Each structure stands twice: as structure tokens, then as C-alpha cells.
Amino acid sequence: KKGSYSESAEAFERWLALVSKEEEEQVRDLEMTMAAGEVANAYLELGKLKEALSMWQLSLETATRSNNQHFISAAYGGLGVVYERLGMLGHAVDCCQARLAMESANSIPQPMFQVVSVGNVGALHSVVGAHDDAFKHLQKQLQLARRC
């Protein structure tokens, strides 16, 4: 299975190199955002966390530049996962809360994303020992899930 992730990472890296030459800035940023996210996911599966982190940071940068709320949210989610795996729980919480804030502001009208994000924030609060905050978030997750 790791062979397929390695091949995917290589293919998406080639895509990233190709789209970085796109002359139209908005198209380039959108394509780079997607390519960087795909490379990041492949690196994550390969256990290459520093590389995954770098790619998610690139994805966030290009998504922010093009003001694409969906991809900004996805990048925050990916960064949260990588930071959690790196043991950088404070950064993981910050990223998950940033994603949750975007989803709560209805800039991304997909309720299941919000359910997942609220649960992620709750789980991370639990891991860092903030059990009252964890319980509040997990209660909110249950309320949101009932509405879906």
C-alpha cells in the first residue's frame, strides 16, 4: 500500500510543479492549493509529517491568497491532523478552532463538516487535559449531529 502512496506523492508533486508555472494567478493558486493538499495527504499516509506540514502550509497560503473558503478550511483541518501527529497539540487545537470558526460563521454551509470539527476540537481539548472544554465541545457535537 505504501508504494501507491509514494507513487501518488510523486504524481502530485509533478502536478504541483506544472501548475506553479500557470500564468493566470487565480488559476495557479487554485490548482496549487489542490495539488499541495493531495501531496500533503500522500505524505501523511507515508508518515512524512514534516513534508505533509509544509504542503498543508502551502495549501493554506495559496487558498488564502485566492480567498477560497472551502480550501482554507480544508488546509486548517489538514494542518490540525499533522500538528496532532507531531505532538504539537496547541497548534492542532488552534487549527481545528480556526476551521470550526469558519464553519460556524456559515462561510462553509456543510453541517457535517461542523459536526466533525467540533468533535475534533473536543478531542484535542481532552488530550491536552482541558476536560471541561472537551465536554462542552462534545456536547455541542451531539446537538449538531442531531440536526443533520
PDB file of N, CA and C in Angstrom, residues 12-47:
ATOM      1  N   PHE A  12       1.521  13.868  -7.723  1.00  0.00           N
ATOM      2  CA  PHE A  12       1.004  15.168  -7.314  1.00  0.00           C
ATOM      3  C   PHE A  12       2.113  16.214  -7.236  1.00  0.00           C
ATOM      4  N   GLU A  13       3.326  15.805  -6.907  1.00  0.00           N
ATOM      5  CA  GLU A  13       4.451  16.743  -6.933  1.00  0.00           C
ATOM      6  C   GLU A  13       4.708  17.233  -8.355  1.00  0.00           C
ATOM      7  N   ARG A  14       4.588  16.331  -9.336  1.00  0.00           N
ATOM      8  CA  ARG A  14       4.738  16.734 -10.740  1.00  0.00           C
ATOM      9  C   ARG A  14       3.627  17.703 -11.131  1.00  0.00           C
ATOM     10  N   TRP A  15       2.395  17.426 -10.673  1.00  0.00           N
ATOM     11  CA  TRP A  15       1.266  18.321 -10.934  1.00  0.00           C
ATOM     12  C   TRP A  15       1.541  19.687 -10.311  1.00  0.00           C
ATOM     13  N   LEU A  16       2.033  19.699  -9.074  1.00  0.00           N
ATOM     14  CA  LEU A  16       2.336  20.942  -8.381  1.00  0.00           C
ATOM     15  C   LEU A  16       3.378  21.744  -9.161  1.00  0.00           C
ATOM     16  N   ALA A  17       4.420  21.081  -9.636  1.00  0.00           N
ATOM     17  CA  ALA A  17       5.456  21.762 -10.412  1.00  0.00           C
ATOM     18  C   ALA A  17       4.882  22.327 -11.707  1.00  0.00           C
ATOM     19  N   LEU A  18       3.998  21.581 -12.335  1.00  0.00           N
ATOM     20  CA  LEU A  18       3.384  22.031 -13.584  1.00  0.00           C
ATOM     21  C   LEU A  18       2.491  23.250 -13.360  1.00  0.00           C
ATOM     22  N   VAL A  19       1.625  23.187 -12.366  1.00  0.00           N
ATOM     23  CA  VAL A  19       0.680  24.297 -12.162  1.00  0.00           C
ATOM     24  C   VAL A  19       1.368  25.532 -11.601  1.00  0.00           C
ATOM     25  N   SER A  20       2.526  25.378 -10.973  1.00  0.00           N
ATOM     26  CA  SER A  20       3.222  26.555 -10.452  1.00  0.00           C
ATOM     27  C   SER A  20       3.683  27.475 -11.578  1.00  0.00           C
ATOM     28  N   LYS A  21       3.696  26.959 -12.817  1.00  0.00           N
ATOM     29  CA  LYS A  21       4.093  27.748 -13.982  1.00  0.00           C
ATOM     30  C   LYS A  21       2.908  28.434 -14.653  1.00  0.00           C
ATOM     31  N   GLU A  22       1.697  28.157 -14.201  1.00  0.00           N
ATOM     32  CA  GLU A  22       0.494  28.781 -14.762  1.00  0.00           C
ATOM     33  C   GLU A  22       0.600  30.300 -14.631  1.00  0.00           C
ATOM     34  N   GLU A  23       0.300  31.002 -15.713  1.00  0.00           N
ATOM     35  CA  GLU A  23       0.453  32.452 -15.708  1.00  0.00           C
ATOM     36  C   GLU A  23      -0.700  33.177 -15.025  1.00  0.00           C
ATOM     37  N   GLU A  24      -1.909  32.670 -15.149  1.00  0.00           N
ATOM     38  CA  GLU A  24      -3.054  33.336 -14.527  1.00  0.00           C
ATOM     39  C   GLU A  24      -3.045  33.028 -13.027  1.00  0.00           C
ATOM     40  N   GLU A  25      -2.870  34.054 -12.208  1.00  0.00           N
ATOM     41  CA  GLU A  25      -2.665  33.881 -10.772  1.00  0.00           C
ATOM     42  C   GLU A  25      -3.805  33.127 -10.087  1.00  0.00           C
ATOM     43  N   GLN A  26      -5.041  33.454 -10.390  1.00  0.00           N
ATOM     44  CA  GLN A  26      -6.168  32.819  -9.717  1.00  0.00           C
ATOM     45  C   GLN A  26      -6.227  31.321 -10.039  1.00  0.00           C
ATOM     46  N   VAL A  27      -5.998  30.962 -11.280  1.00  0.00           N
ATOM     47  CA  VAL A  27      -5.985  29.549 -11.675  1.00  0.00           C
ATOM     48  C   VAL A  27      -4.810  28.848 -11.004  1.00  0.00           C
ATOM     49  N   ARG A  28      -3.649  29.485 -11.027  1.00  0.00           N
ATOM     50  CA  ARG A  28      -2.442  28.902 -10.415  1.00  0.00           C
ATOM     51  C   ARG A  28      -2.671  28.644  -8.925  1.00  0.00           C
ATOM     52  N   ASP A  29      -3.221  29.637  -8.221  1.00  0.00           N
ATOM     53  CA  ASP A  29      -3.438  29.465  -6.783  1.00  0.00           C
ATOM     54  C   ASP A  29      -4.422  28.346  -6.486  1.00  0.00           C
ATOM     55  N   LEU A  30      -5.497  28.264  -7.247  1.00  0.00           N
ATOM     56  CA  LEU A  30      -6.477  27.202  -7.034  1.00  0.00           C
ATOM     57  C   LEU A  30      -5.865  25.830  -7.289  1.00  0.00           C
ATOM     58  N   GLU A  31      -5.169  25.692  -8.393  1.00  0.00           N
ATOM     59  CA  GLU A  31      -4.549  24.414  -8.734  1.00  0.00           C
ATOM     60  C   GLU A  31      -3.448  24.043  -7.729  1.00  0.00           C
ATOM     61  N   MET A  32      -2.657  25.029  -7.310  1.00  0.00           N
ATOM     62  CA  MET A  32      -1.595  24.753  -6.332  1.00  0.00           C
ATOM     63  C   MET A  32      -2.191  24.354  -4.985  1.00  0.00           C
ATOM     64  N   THR A  33      -3.298  24.986  -4.621  1.00  0.00           N
ATOM     65  CA  THR A  33      -3.970  24.643  -3.370  1.00  0.00           C
ATOM     66  C   THR A  33      -4.387  23.178  -3.377  1.00  0.00           C
ATOM     67  N   MET A  34      -5.028  22.771  -4.462  1.00  0.00           N
ATOM     68  CA  MET A  34      -5.490  21.382  -4.557  1.00  0.00           C
ATOM     69  C   MET A  34      -4.314  20.409  -4.617  1.00  0.00           C
ATOM     70  N   ALA A  35      -3.313  20.729  -5.430  1.00  0.00           N
ATOM     71  CA  ALA A  35      -2.155  19.830  -5.570  1.00  0.00           C
ATOM     72  C   ALA A  35      -1.409  19.698  -4.246  1.00  0.00           C
ATOM     73  N   ALA A  36      -1.188  20.807  -3.562  1.00  0.00           N
ATOM     74  CA  ALA A  36      -0.465  20.758  -2.288  1.00  0.00           C
ATOM     75  C   ALA A  36      -1.230  19.923  -1.267  1.00  0.00           C
ATOM     76  N   GLY A  37      -2.551  20.048  -1.249  1.00  0.00           N
ATOM     77  CA  GLY A  37      -3.355  19.234  -0.334  1.00  0.00           C
ATOM     78  C   GLY A  37      -3.247  17.745  -0.636  1.00  0.00           C
ATOM     79  N   GLU A  38      -3.239  17.412  -1.908  1.00  0.00           N
ATOM     80  CA  GLU A  38      -3.114  15.998  -2.289  1.00  0.00           C
ATOM     81  C   GLU A  38      -1.735  15.455  -1.938  1.00  0.00           C
ATOM     82  N   VAL A  39      -0.687  16.256  -2.195  1.00  0.00           N
ATOM     83  CA  VAL A  39       0.668  15.827  -1.824  1.00  0.00           C
ATOM     84  C   VAL A  39       0.745  15.660  -0.306  1.00  0.00           C
ATOM     85  N   ALA A  40       0.160  16.606   0.426  1.00  0.00           N
ATOM     86  CA  ALA A  40       0.173  16.540   1.891  1.00  0.00           C
ATOM     87  C   ALA A  40      -0.477  15.259   2.391  1.00  0.00           C
ATOM     88  N   ASN A  41      -1.620  14.898   1.824  1.00  0.00           N
ATOM     89  CA  ASN A  41      -2.303  13.664   2.246  1.00  0.00           C
ATOM     90  C   ASN A  41      -1.461  12.430   1.961  1.00  0.00           C
ATOM     91  N   ALA A  42      -0.801  12.409   0.818  1.00  0.00           N
ATOM     92  CA  ALA A  42       0.064  11.267   0.495  1.00  0.00           C
ATOM     93  C   ALA A  42       1.230  11.196   1.483  1.00  0.00           C
ATOM     94  N   TYR A  43       1.861  12.323   1.761  1.00  0.00           N
ATOM     95  CA  TYR A  43       2.958  12.353   2.733  1.00  0.00           C
ATOM     96  C   TYR A  43       2.468  11.916   4.116  1.00  0.00           C
ATOM     97  N   LEU A  44       1.283  12.346   4.481  1.00  0.00           N
ATOM     98  CA  LEU A  44       0.727  11.965   5.779  1.00  0.00           C
ATOM     99  C   LEU A  44       0.599  10.446   5.879  1.00  0.00           C
ATOM    100  N   GLU A  45       0.103   9.826   4.829  1.00  0.00           N
ATOM    101  CA  GLU A  45      -0.046   8.364   4.819  1.00  0.00           C
ATOM    102  C   GLU A  45       1.304   7.650   4.848  1.00  0.00           C
ATOM    103  N   LEU A  46       2.329   8.307   4.303  1.00  0.00           N
ATOM    104  CA  LEU A  46       3.676   7.725   4.313  1.00  0.00           C
ATOM    105  C   LEU A  46       4.409   7.994   5.621  1.00  0.00           C
ATOM    106  N   GLY A  47       3.788   8.773   6.500  1.00  0.00           N
ATOM    107  CA  GLY A  47       4.429   9.107   7.766  1.00  0.00           C
ATOM    108  C   GLY A  47       5.466  10.213   7.650  1.00  0.00           C
TER     109      GLY A  47
END
